[in-house]
Coordinates of C-alpha atoms in Angstrom, one line a residue:
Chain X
X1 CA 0.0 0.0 0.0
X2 CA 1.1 3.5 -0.9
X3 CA 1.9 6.1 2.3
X4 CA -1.5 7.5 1.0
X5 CA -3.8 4.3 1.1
X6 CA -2.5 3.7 4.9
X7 CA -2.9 7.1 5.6
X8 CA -7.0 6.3 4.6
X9 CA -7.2 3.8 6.0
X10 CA -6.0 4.9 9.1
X11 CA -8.8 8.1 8.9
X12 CA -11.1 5.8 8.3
X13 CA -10.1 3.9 11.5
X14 CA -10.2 6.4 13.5
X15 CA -13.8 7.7 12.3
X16 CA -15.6 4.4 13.9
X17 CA -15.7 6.1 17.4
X18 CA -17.1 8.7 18.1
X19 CA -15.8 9.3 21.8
X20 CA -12.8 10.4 22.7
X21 CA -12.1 7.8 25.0
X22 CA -12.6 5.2 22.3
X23 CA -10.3 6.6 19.8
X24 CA -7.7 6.7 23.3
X25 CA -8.4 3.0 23.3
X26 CA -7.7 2.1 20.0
X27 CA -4.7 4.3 20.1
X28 CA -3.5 2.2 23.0
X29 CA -4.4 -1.4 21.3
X30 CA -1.8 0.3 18.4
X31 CA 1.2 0.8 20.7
X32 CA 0.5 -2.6 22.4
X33 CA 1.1 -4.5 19.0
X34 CA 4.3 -2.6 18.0
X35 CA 6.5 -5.2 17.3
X36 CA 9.0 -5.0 20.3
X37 CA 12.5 -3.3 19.3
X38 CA 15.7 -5.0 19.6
X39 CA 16.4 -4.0 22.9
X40 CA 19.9 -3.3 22.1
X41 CA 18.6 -0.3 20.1
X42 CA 17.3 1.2 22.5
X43 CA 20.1 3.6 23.2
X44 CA 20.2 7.4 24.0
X45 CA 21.0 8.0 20.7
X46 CA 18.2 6.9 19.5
X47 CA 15.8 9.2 22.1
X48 CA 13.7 11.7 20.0
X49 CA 14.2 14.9 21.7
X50 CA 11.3 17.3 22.6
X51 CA 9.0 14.1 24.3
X52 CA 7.8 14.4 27.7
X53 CA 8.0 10.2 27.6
X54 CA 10.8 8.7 26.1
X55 CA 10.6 7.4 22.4
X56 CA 13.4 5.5 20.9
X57 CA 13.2 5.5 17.2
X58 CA 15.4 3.3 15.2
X59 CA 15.6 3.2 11.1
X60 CA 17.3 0.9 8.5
X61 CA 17.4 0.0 4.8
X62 CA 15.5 -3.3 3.5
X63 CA 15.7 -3.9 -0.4
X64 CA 15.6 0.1 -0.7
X65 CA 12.6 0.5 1.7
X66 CA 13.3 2.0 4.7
X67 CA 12.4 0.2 7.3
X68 CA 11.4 1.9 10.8
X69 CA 11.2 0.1 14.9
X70 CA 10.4 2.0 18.0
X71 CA 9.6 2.1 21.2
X72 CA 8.4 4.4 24.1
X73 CA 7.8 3.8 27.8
X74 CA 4.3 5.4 27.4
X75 CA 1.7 3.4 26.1
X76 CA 0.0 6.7 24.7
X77 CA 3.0 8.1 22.8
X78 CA 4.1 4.2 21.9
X79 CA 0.1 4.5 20.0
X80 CA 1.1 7.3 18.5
X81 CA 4.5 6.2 16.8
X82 CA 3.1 2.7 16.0
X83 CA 0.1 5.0 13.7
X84 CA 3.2 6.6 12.6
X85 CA 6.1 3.5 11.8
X86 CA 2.3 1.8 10.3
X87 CA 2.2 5.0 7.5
X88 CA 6.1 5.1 6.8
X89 CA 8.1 2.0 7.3
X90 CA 8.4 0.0 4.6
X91 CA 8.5 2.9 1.9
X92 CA 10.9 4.3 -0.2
X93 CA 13.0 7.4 1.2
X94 CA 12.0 9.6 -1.3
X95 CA 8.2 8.6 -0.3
X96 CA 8.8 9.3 3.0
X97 CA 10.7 12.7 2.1
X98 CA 7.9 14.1 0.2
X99 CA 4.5 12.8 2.2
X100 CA 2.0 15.3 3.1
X101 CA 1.1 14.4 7.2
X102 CA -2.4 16.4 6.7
X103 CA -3.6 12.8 7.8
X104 CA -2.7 13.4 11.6
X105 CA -4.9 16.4 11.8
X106 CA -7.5 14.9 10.0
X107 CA -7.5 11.8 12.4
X108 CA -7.9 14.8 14.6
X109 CA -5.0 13.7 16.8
X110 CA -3.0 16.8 16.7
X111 CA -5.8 18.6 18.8
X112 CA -6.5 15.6 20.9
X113 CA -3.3 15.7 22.3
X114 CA -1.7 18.1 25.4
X115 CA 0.6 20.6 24.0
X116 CA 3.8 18.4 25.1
X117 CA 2.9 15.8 23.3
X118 CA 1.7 17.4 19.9
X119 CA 5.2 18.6 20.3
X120 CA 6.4 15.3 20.6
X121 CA 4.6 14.1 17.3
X122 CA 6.3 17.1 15.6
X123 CA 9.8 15.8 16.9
X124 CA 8.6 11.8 15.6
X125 CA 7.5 12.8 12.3
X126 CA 11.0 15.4 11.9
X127 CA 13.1 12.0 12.8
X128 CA 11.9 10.1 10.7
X129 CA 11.6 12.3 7.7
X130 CA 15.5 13.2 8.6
X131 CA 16.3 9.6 8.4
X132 CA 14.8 8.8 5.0
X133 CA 16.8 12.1 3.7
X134 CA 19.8 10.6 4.9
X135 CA 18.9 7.2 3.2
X136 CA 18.0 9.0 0.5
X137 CA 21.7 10.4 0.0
X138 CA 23.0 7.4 0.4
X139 CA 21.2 6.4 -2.6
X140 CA 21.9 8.5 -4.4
X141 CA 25.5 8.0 -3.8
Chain R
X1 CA -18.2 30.9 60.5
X2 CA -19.1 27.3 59.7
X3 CA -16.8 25.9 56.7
X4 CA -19.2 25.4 54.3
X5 CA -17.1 23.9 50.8
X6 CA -20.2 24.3 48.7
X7 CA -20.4 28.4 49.4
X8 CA -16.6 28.8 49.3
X9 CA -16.9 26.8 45.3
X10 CA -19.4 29.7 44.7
X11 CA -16.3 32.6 45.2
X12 CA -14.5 30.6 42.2
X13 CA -16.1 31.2 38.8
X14 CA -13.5 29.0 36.9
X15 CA -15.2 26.1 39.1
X16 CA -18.1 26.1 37.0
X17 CA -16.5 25.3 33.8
X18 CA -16.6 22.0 31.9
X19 CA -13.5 20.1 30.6
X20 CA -13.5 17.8 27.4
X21 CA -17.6 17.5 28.2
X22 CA -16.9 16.5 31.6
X23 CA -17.1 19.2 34.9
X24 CA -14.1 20.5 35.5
X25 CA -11.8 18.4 38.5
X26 CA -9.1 20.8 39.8
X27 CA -6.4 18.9 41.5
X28 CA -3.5 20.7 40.4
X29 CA -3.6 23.9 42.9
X30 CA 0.2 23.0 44.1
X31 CA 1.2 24.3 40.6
X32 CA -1.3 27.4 41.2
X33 CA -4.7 28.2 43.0
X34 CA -7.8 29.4 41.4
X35 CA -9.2 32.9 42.0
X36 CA -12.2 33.8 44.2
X37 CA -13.9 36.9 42.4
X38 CA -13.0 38.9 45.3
X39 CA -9.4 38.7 43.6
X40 CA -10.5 39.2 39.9
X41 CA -12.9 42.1 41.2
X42 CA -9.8 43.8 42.7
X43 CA -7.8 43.5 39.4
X44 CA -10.8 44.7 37.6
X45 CA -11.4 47.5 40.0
X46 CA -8.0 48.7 40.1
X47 CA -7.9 49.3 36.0
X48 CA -11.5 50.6 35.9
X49 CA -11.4 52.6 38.7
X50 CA -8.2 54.4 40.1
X51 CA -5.2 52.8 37.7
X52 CA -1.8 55.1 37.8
X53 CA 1.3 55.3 38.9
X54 CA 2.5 54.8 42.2
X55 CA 4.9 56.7 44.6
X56 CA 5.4 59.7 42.5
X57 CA 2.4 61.3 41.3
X58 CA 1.0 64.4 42.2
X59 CA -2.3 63.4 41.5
X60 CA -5.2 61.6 43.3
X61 CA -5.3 58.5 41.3
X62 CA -1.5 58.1 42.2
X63 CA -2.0 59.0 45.4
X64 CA -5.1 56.2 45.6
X65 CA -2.9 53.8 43.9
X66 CA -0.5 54.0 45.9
X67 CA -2.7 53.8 49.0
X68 CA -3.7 50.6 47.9
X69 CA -0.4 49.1 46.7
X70 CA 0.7 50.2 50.3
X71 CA -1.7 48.8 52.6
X72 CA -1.5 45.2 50.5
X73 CA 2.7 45.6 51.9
X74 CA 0.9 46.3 55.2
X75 CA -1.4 43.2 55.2
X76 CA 1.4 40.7 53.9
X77 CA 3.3 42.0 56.9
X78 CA 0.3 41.6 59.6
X79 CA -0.4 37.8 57.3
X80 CA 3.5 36.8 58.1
X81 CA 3.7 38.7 61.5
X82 CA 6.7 40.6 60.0
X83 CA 8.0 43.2 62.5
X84 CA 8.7 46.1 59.6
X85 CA 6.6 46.5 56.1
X86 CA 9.7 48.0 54.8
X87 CA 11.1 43.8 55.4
X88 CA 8.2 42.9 52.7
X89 CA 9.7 43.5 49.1
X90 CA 7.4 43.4 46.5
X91 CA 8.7 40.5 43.7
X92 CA 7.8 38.5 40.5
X93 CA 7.1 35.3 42.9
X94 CA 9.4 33.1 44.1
X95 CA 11.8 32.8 41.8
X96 CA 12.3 36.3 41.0
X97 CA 12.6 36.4 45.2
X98 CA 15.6 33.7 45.2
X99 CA 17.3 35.3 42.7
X100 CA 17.7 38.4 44.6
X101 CA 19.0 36.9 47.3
X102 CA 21.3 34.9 45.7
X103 CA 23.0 37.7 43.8
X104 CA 23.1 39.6 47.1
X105 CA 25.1 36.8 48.7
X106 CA 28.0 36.4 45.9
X107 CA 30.5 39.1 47.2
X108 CA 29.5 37.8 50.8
X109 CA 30.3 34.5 49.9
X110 CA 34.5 33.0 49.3
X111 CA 35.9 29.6 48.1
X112 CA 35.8 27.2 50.4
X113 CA 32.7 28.4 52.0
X114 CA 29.6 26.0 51.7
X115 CA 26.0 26.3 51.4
X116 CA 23.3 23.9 52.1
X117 CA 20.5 22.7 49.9
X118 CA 17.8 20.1 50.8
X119 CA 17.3 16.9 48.7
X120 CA 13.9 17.7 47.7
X121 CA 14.2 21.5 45.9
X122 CA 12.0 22.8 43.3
X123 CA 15.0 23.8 40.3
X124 CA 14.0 27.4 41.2
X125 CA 15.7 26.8 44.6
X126 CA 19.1 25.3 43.3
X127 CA 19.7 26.3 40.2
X128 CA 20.1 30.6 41.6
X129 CA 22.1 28.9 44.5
X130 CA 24.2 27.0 42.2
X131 CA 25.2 30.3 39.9
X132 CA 26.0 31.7 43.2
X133 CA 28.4 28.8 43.3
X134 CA 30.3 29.4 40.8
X135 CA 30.1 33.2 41.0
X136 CA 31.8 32.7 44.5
X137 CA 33.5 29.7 44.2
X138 CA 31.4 28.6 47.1
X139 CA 30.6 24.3 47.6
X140 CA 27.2 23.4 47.4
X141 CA 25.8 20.4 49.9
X142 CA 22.7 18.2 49.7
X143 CA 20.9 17.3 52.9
X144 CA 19.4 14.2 52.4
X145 CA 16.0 12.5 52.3
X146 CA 14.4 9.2 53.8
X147 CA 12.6 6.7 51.3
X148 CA 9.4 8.5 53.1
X149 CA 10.7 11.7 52.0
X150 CA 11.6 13.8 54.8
X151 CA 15.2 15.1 55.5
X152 CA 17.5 13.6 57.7
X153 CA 18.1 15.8 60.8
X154 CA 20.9 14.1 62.0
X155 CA 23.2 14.2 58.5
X156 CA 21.8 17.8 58.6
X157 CA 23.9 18.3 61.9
X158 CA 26.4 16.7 60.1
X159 CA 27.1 18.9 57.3
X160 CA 26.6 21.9 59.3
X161 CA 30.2 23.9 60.4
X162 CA 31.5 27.1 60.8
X163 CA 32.1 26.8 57.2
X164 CA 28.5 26.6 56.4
X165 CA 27.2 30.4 55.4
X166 CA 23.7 29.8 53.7
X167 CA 21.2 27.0 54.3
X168 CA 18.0 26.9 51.8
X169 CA 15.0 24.9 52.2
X170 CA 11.7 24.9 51.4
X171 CA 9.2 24.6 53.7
X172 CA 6.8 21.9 52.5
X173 CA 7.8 20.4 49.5
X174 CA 5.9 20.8 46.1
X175 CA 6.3 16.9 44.5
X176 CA 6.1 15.3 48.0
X177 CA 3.7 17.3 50.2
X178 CA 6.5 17.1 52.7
X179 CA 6.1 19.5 55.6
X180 CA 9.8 20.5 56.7
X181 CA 11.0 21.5 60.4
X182 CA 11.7 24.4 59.0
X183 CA 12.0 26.1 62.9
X184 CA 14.7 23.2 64.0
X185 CA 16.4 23.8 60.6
X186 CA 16.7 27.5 60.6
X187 CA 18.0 27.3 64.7
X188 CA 21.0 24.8 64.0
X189 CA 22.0 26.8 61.0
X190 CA 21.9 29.8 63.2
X191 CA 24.2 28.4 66.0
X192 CA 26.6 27.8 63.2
X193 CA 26.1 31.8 62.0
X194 CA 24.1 30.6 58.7
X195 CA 21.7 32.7 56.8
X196 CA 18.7 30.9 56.4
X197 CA 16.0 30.9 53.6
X198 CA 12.9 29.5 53.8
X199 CA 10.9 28.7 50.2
X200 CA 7.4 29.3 51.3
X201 CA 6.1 28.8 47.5
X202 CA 3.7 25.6 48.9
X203 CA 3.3 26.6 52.4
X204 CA 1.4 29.2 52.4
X205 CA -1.8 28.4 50.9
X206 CA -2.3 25.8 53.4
X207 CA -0.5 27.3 56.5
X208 CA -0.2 31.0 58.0
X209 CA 3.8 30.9 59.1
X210 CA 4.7 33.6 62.3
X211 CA 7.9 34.7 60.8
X212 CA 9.2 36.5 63.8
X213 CA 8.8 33.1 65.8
X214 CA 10.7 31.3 62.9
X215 CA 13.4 34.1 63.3
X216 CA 14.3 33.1 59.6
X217 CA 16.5 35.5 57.6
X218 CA 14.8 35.4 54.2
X219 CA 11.6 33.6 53.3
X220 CA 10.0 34.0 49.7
X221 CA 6.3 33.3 48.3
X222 CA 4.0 33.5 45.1
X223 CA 0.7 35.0 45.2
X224 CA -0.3 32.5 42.6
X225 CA -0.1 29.8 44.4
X226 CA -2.9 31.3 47.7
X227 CA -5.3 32.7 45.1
X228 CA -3.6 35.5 44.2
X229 CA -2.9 36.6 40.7
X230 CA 0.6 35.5 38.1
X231 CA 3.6 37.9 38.3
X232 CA 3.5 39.1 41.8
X233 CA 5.2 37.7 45.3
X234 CA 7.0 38.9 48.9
X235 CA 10.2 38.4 49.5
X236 CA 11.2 39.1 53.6
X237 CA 14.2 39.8 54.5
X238 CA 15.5 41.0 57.9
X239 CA 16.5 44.6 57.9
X240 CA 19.8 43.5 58.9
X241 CA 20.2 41.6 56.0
X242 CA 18.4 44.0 53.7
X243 CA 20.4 46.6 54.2
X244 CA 23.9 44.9 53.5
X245 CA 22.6 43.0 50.2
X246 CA 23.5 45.1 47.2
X247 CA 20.4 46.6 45.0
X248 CA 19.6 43.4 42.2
X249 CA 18.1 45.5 39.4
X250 CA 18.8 49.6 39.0
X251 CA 16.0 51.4 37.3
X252 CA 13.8 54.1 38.8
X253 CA 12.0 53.6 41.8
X254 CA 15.0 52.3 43.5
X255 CA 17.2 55.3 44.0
X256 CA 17.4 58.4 46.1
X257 CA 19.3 60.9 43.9
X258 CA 21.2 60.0 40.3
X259 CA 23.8 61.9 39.0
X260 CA 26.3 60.9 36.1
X261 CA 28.9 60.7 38.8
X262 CA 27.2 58.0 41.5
X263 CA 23.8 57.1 42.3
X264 CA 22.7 56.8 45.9
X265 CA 20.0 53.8 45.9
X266 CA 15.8 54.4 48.3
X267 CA 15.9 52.9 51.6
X268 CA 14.0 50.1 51.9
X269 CA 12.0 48.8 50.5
X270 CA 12.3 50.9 47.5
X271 CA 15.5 49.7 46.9
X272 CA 14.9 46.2 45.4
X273 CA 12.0 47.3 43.7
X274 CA 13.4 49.3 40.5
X275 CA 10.6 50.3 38.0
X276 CA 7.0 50.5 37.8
X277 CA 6.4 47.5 39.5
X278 CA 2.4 45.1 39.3
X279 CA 0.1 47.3 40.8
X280 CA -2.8 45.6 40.3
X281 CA -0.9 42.1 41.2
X282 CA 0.2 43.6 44.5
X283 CA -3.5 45.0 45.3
X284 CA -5.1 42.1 44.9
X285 CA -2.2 39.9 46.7
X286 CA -3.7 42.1 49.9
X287 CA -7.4 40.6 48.5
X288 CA -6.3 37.3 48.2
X289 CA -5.1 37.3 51.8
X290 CA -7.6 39.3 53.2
X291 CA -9.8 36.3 51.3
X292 CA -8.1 33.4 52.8
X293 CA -8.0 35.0 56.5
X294 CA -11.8 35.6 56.2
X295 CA -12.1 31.4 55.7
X296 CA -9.1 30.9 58.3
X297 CA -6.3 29.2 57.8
X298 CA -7.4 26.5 61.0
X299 CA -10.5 25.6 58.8
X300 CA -8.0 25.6 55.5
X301 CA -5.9 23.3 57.2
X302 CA -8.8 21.2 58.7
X303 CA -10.6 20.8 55.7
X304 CA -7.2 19.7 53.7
X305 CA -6.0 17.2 55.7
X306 CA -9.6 15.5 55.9
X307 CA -9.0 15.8 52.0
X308 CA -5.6 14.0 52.7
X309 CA -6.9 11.6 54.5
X310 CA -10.1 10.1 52.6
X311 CA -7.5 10.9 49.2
X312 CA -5.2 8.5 50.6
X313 CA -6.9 6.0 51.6
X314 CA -9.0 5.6 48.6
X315 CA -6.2 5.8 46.3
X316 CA -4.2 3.4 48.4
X317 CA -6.9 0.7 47.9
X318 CA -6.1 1.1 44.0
X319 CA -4.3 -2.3 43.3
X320 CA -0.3 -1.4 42.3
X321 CA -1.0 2.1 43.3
X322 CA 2.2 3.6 45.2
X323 CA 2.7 6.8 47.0
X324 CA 5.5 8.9 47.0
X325 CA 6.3 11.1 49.8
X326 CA 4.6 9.4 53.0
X327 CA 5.7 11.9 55.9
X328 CA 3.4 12.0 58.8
X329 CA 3.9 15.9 58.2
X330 CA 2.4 16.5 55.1
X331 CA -0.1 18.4 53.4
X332 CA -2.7 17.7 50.9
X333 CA -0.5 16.4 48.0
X334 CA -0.2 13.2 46.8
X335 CA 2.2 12.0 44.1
X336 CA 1.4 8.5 42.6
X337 CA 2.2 6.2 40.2
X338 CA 0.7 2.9 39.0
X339 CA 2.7 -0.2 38.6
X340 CA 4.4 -0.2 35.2
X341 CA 2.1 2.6 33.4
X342 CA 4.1 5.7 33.0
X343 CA 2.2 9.2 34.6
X344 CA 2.2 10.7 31.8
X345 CA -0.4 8.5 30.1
X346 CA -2.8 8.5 33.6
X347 CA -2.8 12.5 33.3
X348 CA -4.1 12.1 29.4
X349 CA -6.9 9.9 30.3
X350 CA -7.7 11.5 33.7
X351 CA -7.6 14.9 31.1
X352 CA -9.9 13.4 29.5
X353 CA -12.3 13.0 32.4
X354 CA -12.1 16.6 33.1
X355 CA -9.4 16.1 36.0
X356 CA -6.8 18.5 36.2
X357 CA -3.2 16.7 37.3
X358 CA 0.4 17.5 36.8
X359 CA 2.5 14.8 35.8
X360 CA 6.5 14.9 34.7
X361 CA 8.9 15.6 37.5
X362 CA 7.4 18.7 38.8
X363 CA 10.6 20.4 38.6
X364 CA 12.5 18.7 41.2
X365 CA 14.6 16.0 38.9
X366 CA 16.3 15.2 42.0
X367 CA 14.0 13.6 43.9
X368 CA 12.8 11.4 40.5
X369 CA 16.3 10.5 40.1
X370 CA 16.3 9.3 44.2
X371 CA 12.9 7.0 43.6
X372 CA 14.6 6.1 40.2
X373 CA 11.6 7.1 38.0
X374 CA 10.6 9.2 35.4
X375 CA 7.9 11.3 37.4
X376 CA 4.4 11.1 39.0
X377 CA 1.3 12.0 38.8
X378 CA 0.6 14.7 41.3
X379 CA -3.0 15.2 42.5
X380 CA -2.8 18.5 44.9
X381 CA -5.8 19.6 46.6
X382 CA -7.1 22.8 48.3
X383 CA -9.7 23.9 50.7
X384 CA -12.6 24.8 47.4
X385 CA -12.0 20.6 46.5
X386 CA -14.5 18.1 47.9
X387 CA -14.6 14.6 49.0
X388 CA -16.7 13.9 46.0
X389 CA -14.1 14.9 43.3
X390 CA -11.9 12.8 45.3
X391 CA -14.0 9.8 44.3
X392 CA -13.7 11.4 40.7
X393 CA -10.2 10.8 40.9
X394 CA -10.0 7.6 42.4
X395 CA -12.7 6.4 39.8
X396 CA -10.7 8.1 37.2
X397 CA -7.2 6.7 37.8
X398 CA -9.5 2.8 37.9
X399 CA -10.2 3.8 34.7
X400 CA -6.7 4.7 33.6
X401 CA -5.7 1.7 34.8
X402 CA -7.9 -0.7 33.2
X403 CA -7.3 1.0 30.2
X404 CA -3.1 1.7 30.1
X405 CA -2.6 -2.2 31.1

């Protein structure tokens, strides 16, 4: 599927409840079935600055797809990079590099979350978008 | 008067509100208090009404201003039973109160001499202290803390020498709830000829402290935090003191005569008070204390600590719920966590209930670092919260649970 077909499908998701809380829920179910990282990758260098919980985001290159694992030690913030490693790993760099995120407010999960953690998802999506330029380069190399 | 919750919720129109659907829970008064409408009104009446400059105008709105601003110095000194009201300095809060004091102290201050810091400090009260460290070239020590978190008297005696200058503590702790022996604290640092001061930030919503019977040298608040407005606290300071500490900010306000050659700086307590300072803030600091006398601070305290009580030990009954901070001094905080859910996520769902907690560290990395975790949630209560939102909470942080594990 195409960044944009997961992206739909993800909207679409997300428009089954109605209630906050439910949407909370499901977010929760997501970060519980993020496959579990490597442990040995979860290292500071690998911390997204600007969270109030810790996320550890780790990225590497599969048959020119890059391929993204994380981790957080909030179940919340570990929902909202599993929506977020579901919509970009497995893509191509330059994919990655030029996808639109309008999805996230349309999910309405920008306005949904406290201010320190809208941060956060700023800080998520910026990492990962770094790391497919970088992949990108090395392409291109 | 009787105490009568549901007629003091009445004086707070913020109460009313709702929150994500739900009516509004607010259990986060230890970072600030609401406002009674006595406060607002005062802010409202001082711009409508009579809002000028103070201290130097000729004319009667000045003069009326300045009144006001006046007589709120001369309240905060009857509140604290301070013996001048040129010891109460008009500050930003807290913060801007340390800072003051801290700067004053660096040419006091030589290497090798050491100043003492307690284990559970906000930032705001190490941080200045710790500039003034390396201004100085002064030693900073920690007095330490139990697993119940309250300091450890006897390594407190410890540390303490003729080499000790400045001790600084807070006097109830704003993660823990922790109420310090502030009066023991202050004594044994003055047998060693230590400065004391006292961080009154979370005290004194919830206590009236006699400052003359404390004998401390410098004790700082924020009006925000006893139902006062942002941007305005008291710093005391013993004249003694006050008059050797060097002015912290020049400006106008602060001096007695300027020329190009050498300024000569107001006597107190004009002196730390350069430029137009918050005239409304410091009017209605006198409401908000005037406000929380008229309730008394015996039925304040009563009413908390009942809070406290039923708080606890519904919370406690909470399976993997643990409490940090379990001093049998205390005051109506509670900081909690859940077995293996990070705080962070309780505060978004309890959010979501319309219950206002802080989570994170609460400032004071220190003490995280000592219980070796990432932060809590902090539910802090004051004398407008009610048993029933107390069973909010405690159905609230079921709910969080259920749902986070």
């Amino acid at each position: 599927m195409s960044i944009a077909e997961i992206q739909e499908e993800l909207i679409d998701e997300f428009s089954l409840f109605d209630d906050w809380m439910d949407k909370y829920e499901h977010l929760i179910g997501l970060g519980k079935s993020l496959p579990l990282i490597d442990p040995a990758l979860k290292t500071d260098d690998r911390i997204i600055k600007g969270c109030q919980s810790k996320v550890w985001l780790h990225a590497a290159m599969e048959n020119d797809k890059l391929i993204f694992t994380a981790d957080s030690d909030a179940i919340i913030t570990k929902g909202i990079i599993a929506v977020l490693v579901r919509v970009f790993s497995g893509q191509s760099p330059e994919e990655i590099v030029k996808a639109n995120t309008d999805f996230i407010d349309q999910i309405g999960l920008k306005e949904h979350l406290s201010p320190t953690r809208a941060n956060g998802l700023v800080s998520m999506i910026k990492q990962m978008k770094l790391y497919a330029i970088a992949f990108q380069a090395q392409l291109k190399k | 008067m009787a105490f009568n919750v549901t007629q003091i919720r009445e004086d707070f129109p913020i109460l009313k509100r709702e929150v994500n659907g739900k009516p509004l829970v607010y259990l986060d008064n230890a970072a600030t208090s609401q406002k009674p409408k006595q406060v607002i009104d005062s802010i409202v009446d001082y711009y409508s009404l009579y809002n000028s400059n103070i201290h130097r105008g000729v004319h009667t709105l000045s003069q009326e201003a300045t009144d006001a601003y006046e007589a709120s110095r001369k309240k905060i000194q009857k509140h604290f039973n301070i013996s001048r009201s040129h010891e109460v300095i008009f500050t930003s809060g807290t913060t801007h109160g340390i800072n003051l004091v801290a700067n004053g102290f660096t040419s006091f201050l030589k290497e090798g001499d050491e100043v003492l810091v307690s284990a559970m400090e906000h930032h705001s009260n190490i941080v200045p202290w710790q500039m003034l460290c390396e201004r100085s070239g002064a030693v900073m020590k920690v007095i330490p803390m139990s697993e119940e978190g309250t300091l450890l008297l006897d390594e407190y005696d410890q540390l303490l020498s003729d080499r000790t200058k400045l001790v600084f503590v807070n006097h109830i702790s704003n993660s823990l709830g922790t109420i310090n022996p502030v009066d023991i604290i202050i004594e044994k640092a003055h047998q060693v000829g230590a400065a004391v001061l006292v961080d009154g930030a979370q005290s004194c919503s919830h206590i009236k402290p006699d400052l003359q019977a404390l004998d401390v040298d410098f004790y700082v608040t924020s009006a925000h935090k006893m139902c006062g407005p942002t941007g305005i606290g008291m710093l005391y300071g013993k004249e003694s003191w006050l008059q050797k500490l060097p002015p912290y900010q020049g400006g106008g306000e602060m001096i007695a005569e300027v020329t190009f050659e050498k300024t000569t700086f107001a006597d107190l307590p004009h002196k730390f008070e350069a430029g137009t300072p918050n005239i409304a803030g410091g009017i209605a600091f006198g409401t908000a204390i005037d406000y929380l006398n008229e309730i008394g601070f015996n039925a304040i305290a009563g009413h908390e600590q009942e809070l406290l009580t039923y708080a606890t030990e519904e919370l406690l009954k909470v399976p993997g719920l643990k409490i940090y901070g379990t001093g049998r001094e205390k005051t109506s905080v509670i900081s909690f966590n859940l077995e293996d859910i990070h705080p962070y996520d309780v505060g978004t769902i309890l959010d979501k209930l319309g219950i206002a907690v802080r989570t994170g560290h609460h400032c004071t990395q220190p003490i995280m670092d000592f219980y070796k975790i990432p932060g809590t949630v902090r539910a802090s209560f004051a004398f407008y919260n009610t048993k029933e939102e107390v069973d909010i909470l405690v159905e609230g942080v079921r709910k969080a649970q259920m749902m986070l594990s």
